[in-house]
Each structure stands twice: as structure tokens, then as C-alpha cells.
Amino acid sequence: MADHILHTRISRKDRKLVDKVMMFACVVAPLFVLPQLFQIFSNHDATNVSITTWVSFALFAFIYLLYGIVHRLKPLIITNILWLIVELAAVAGILIYG
């Protein structure tokens, strides 16, 4: 029977590499929100920023965080804690300056 991508074994070395890349992505991805936060807080203006969008992002990050906790998935836990921090900061900025 022919192997395909879903049934091939991944070496321990390759798995560790993927884990390292994932941990890097978990930390770096939420940093891309910082320019939006900088705009909101430095200009004291959030009139063109959607609170519905940011509350939705935070809600789903919370759901993903719970999933990560239940399944003990460290990368999912870390990234969604970071996402919640930046998303709730955006919501706070919108409430203050919107």
C-alpha cells in the first residue's frame, strides 16, 4: 500500500524543528498588531477601528486558548494568551478613544 503525506513518519529531528518554528510564530504573530495599537494610543483616535472585529478576535482567541488548555498544547496556549493581550488592548483603546 502506498504511503502518502498523512501516513509518513516524521523524524524526531524534523518534529523538533517544526516545534521551534511554531514557537517562534506563536510569539511573533501577535506583534504584528502593535502598529495598530500604536496608532490608536499615540493619536488618541480609534474612530475608524471596528470594535466588533476586535471583540470577535478576542472571543475566538479565548476559545482557542481554552482548547489549548484542555489538550495541553503549549504553542496554542502561548499564542492565544498573547493574542488576547493585544486584542483586549485594542478593545480598550477603541473604548477610550473611539
PDB file of C-alpha atoms in Angstrom:
ATOM      1  CA  MET A   1       0.000   0.000   0.000  1.00  0.00           C
ATOM      2  CA  ALA A   2       1.373   3.392  -0.950  1.00  0.00           C
ATOM      3  CA  ASP A   3       2.260   5.892   1.734  1.00  0.00           C
ATOM      4  CA  HIS A   4       1.008   9.410   1.464  1.00  0.00           C
ATOM      5  CA  ILE A   5       1.772  12.562   3.390  1.00  0.00           C
ATOM      6  CA  LEU A   6      -0.643  11.791   6.228  1.00  0.00           C
ATOM      7  CA  HIS A   7       0.814   8.345   6.885  1.00  0.00           C
ATOM      8  CA  THR A   8       4.528   9.045   6.691  1.00  0.00           C
ATOM      9  CA  ARG A   9       6.611   9.083   9.841  1.00  0.00           C
ATOM     10  CA  ILE A  10       8.263  12.328  10.817  1.00  0.00           C
ATOM     11  CA  SER A  11      11.679  12.060  12.424  1.00  0.00           C
ATOM     12  CA  ARG A  12      12.251  13.403  15.921  1.00  0.00           C
ATOM     13  CA  LYS A  13      14.702  15.945  14.478  1.00  0.00           C
ATOM     14  CA  ASP A  14      12.138  17.244  11.968  1.00  0.00           C
ATOM     15  CA  ARG A  15       9.445  17.362  14.643  1.00  0.00           C
ATOM     16  CA  LYS A  16      11.711  19.460  16.892  1.00  0.00           C
ATOM     17  CA  LEU A  17      12.369  21.845  14.006  1.00  0.00           C
ATOM     18  CA  VAL A  18       8.632  22.243  13.382  1.00  0.00           C
ATOM     19  CA  ASP A  19       8.113  22.808  17.132  1.00  0.00           C
ATOM     20  CA  LYS A  20      10.747  25.565  17.156  1.00  0.00           C
ATOM     21  CA  VAL A  21       9.229  27.264  14.111  1.00  0.00           C
ATOM     22  CA  MET A  22       5.788  27.077  15.723  1.00  0.00           C
ATOM     23  CA  MET A  23       7.026  28.588  18.996  1.00  0.00           C
ATOM     24  CA  PHE A  24       8.657  31.414  17.039  1.00  0.00           C
ATOM     25  CA  ALA A  25       5.411  32.040  15.134  1.00  0.00           C
ATOM     26  CA  CYS A  26       3.409  31.950  18.380  1.00  0.00           C
ATOM     27  CA  VAL A  27       5.403  34.826  19.796  1.00  0.00           C
ATOM     28  CA  VAL A  28       5.944  36.877  16.636  1.00  0.00           C
ATOM     29  CA  ALA A  29       2.443  36.790  15.102  1.00  0.00           C
ATOM     30  CA  PRO A  30       0.736  38.894  17.803  1.00  0.00           C
ATOM     31  CA  LEU A  31       3.473  41.520  17.444  1.00  0.00           C
ATOM     32  CA  PHE A  32       2.007  42.485  14.069  1.00  0.00           C
ATOM     33  CA  VAL A  33      -0.896  44.124  15.924  1.00  0.00           C
ATOM     34  CA  LEU A  34       1.440  46.572  17.659  1.00  0.00           C
ATOM     35  CA  PRO A  35       1.359  49.142  14.809  1.00  0.00           C
ATOM     36  CA  GLN A  36      -2.450  49.281  15.107  1.00  0.00           C
ATOM     37  CA  LEU A  37      -2.190  49.732  18.873  1.00  0.00           C
ATOM     38  CA  PHE A  38       0.463  52.403  18.398  1.00  0.00           C
ATOM     39  CA  GLN A  39      -1.837  54.276  16.004  1.00  0.00           C
ATOM     40  CA  ILE A  40      -4.761  54.138  18.432  1.00  0.00           C
ATOM     41  CA  PHE A  41      -2.848  55.170  21.533  1.00  0.00           C
ATOM     42  CA  SER A  42      -0.415  57.683  20.024  1.00  0.00           C
ATOM     43  CA  ASN A  43      -3.092  59.521  18.022  1.00  0.00           C
ATOM     44  CA  HIS A  44      -5.752  59.145  20.723  1.00  0.00           C
ATOM     45  CA  ASP A  45      -8.123  58.172  17.938  1.00  0.00           C
ATOM     46  CA  ALA A  46      -9.916  54.915  17.140  1.00  0.00           C
ATOM     47  CA  THR A  47     -12.840  56.288  15.159  1.00  0.00           C
ATOM     48  CA  ASN A  48     -12.120  54.095  12.110  1.00  0.00           C
ATOM     49  CA  VAL A  49     -11.393  50.922  14.075  1.00  0.00           C
ATOM     50  CA  SER A  50     -14.167  48.343  14.432  1.00  0.00           C
ATOM     51  CA  ILE A  51     -14.853  47.238  17.991  1.00  0.00           C
ATOM     52  CA  THR A  52     -16.926  44.332  16.640  1.00  0.00           C
ATOM     53  CA  THR A  53     -13.882  42.985  14.830  1.00  0.00           C
ATOM     54  CA  TRP A  54     -11.570  43.233  17.840  1.00  0.00           C
ATOM     55  CA  VAL A  55     -14.098  41.805  20.300  1.00  0.00           C
ATOM     56  CA  SER A  56     -14.669  38.909  17.876  1.00  0.00           C
ATOM     57  CA  PHE A  57     -10.926  38.314  17.595  1.00  0.00           C
ATOM     58  CA  ALA A  58     -10.653  38.272  21.393  1.00  0.00           C
ATOM     59  CA  LEU A  59     -13.614  35.928  21.771  1.00  0.00           C
ATOM     60  CA  PHE A  60     -12.150  33.408  19.341  1.00  0.00           C
ATOM     61  CA  ALA A  61      -8.687  33.706  20.895  1.00  0.00           C
ATOM     62  CA  PHE A  62     -10.309  32.845  24.231  1.00  0.00           C
ATOM     63  CA  ILE A  63     -11.988  29.781  22.685  1.00  0.00           C
ATOM     64  CA  TYR A  64      -8.681  28.690  21.101  1.00  0.00           C
ATOM     65  CA  LEU A  65      -6.963  29.259  24.453  1.00  0.00           C
ATOM     66  CA  LEU A  66      -9.460  27.005  26.220  1.00  0.00           C
ATOM     67  CA  TYR A  67      -8.922  24.351  23.556  1.00  0.00           C
ATOM     68  CA  GLY A  68      -5.157  24.603  24.031  1.00  0.00           C
ATOM     69  CA  ILE A  69      -5.516  24.269  27.800  1.00  0.00           C
ATOM     70  CA  VAL A  70      -7.832  21.260  27.561  1.00  0.00           C
ATOM     71  CA  HIS A  71      -5.499  19.498  25.102  1.00  0.00           C
ATOM     72  CA  ARG A  72      -2.294  20.768  26.769  1.00  0.00           C
ATOM     73  CA  LEU A  73      -0.990  22.335  23.568  1.00  0.00           C
ATOM     74  CA  LYS A  74       1.692  24.750  24.738  1.00  0.00           C
ATOM     75  CA  PRO A  75       2.054  26.694  21.440  1.00  0.00           C
ATOM     76  CA  LEU A  76      -1.705  27.260  21.269  1.00  0.00           C
ATOM     77  CA  ILE A  77      -1.782  28.403  24.897  1.00  0.00           C
ATOM     78  CA  ILE A  78       1.115  30.827  24.482  1.00  0.00           C
ATOM     79  CA  THR A  79      -0.042  32.373  21.227  1.00  0.00           C
ATOM     80  CA  ASN A  80      -3.618  32.860  22.369  1.00  0.00           C
ATOM     81  CA  ILE A  81      -2.585  34.448  25.657  1.00  0.00           C
ATOM     82  CA  LEU A  82      -0.511  36.906  23.617  1.00  0.00           C
ATOM     83  CA  TRP A  83      -3.355  37.437  21.136  1.00  0.00           C
ATOM     84  CA  LEU A  84      -5.778  38.117  23.980  1.00  0.00           C
ATOM     85  CA  ILE A  85      -3.438  40.715  25.459  1.00  0.00           C
ATOM     86  CA  VAL A  86      -3.087  42.682  22.222  1.00  0.00           C
ATOM     87  CA  GLU A  87      -6.726  42.267  21.191  1.00  0.00           C
ATOM     88  CA  LEU A  88      -8.045  43.402  24.560  1.00  0.00           C
ATOM     89  CA  ALA A  89      -5.630  46.338  24.427  1.00  0.00           C
ATOM     90  CA  ALA A  90      -7.166  47.265  21.063  1.00  0.00           C
ATOM     91  CA  VAL A  91     -10.671  46.978  22.540  1.00  0.00           C
ATOM     92  CA  ALA A  92      -9.621  49.193  25.453  1.00  0.00           C
ATOM     93  CA  GLY A  93      -8.178  51.759  23.039  1.00  0.00           C
ATOM     94  CA  ILE A  94     -11.375  51.743  20.991  1.00  0.00           C
ATOM     95  CA  LEU A  95     -13.500  52.219  24.101  1.00  0.00           C
ATOM     96  CA  ILE A  96     -11.292  55.051  25.335  1.00  0.00           C
ATOM     97  CA  TYR A  97     -10.632  56.867  22.053  1.00  0.00           C
ATOM     98  CA  GLY A  98     -13.481  55.671  19.802  1.00  0.00           C
TER      99      GLY A  98
END
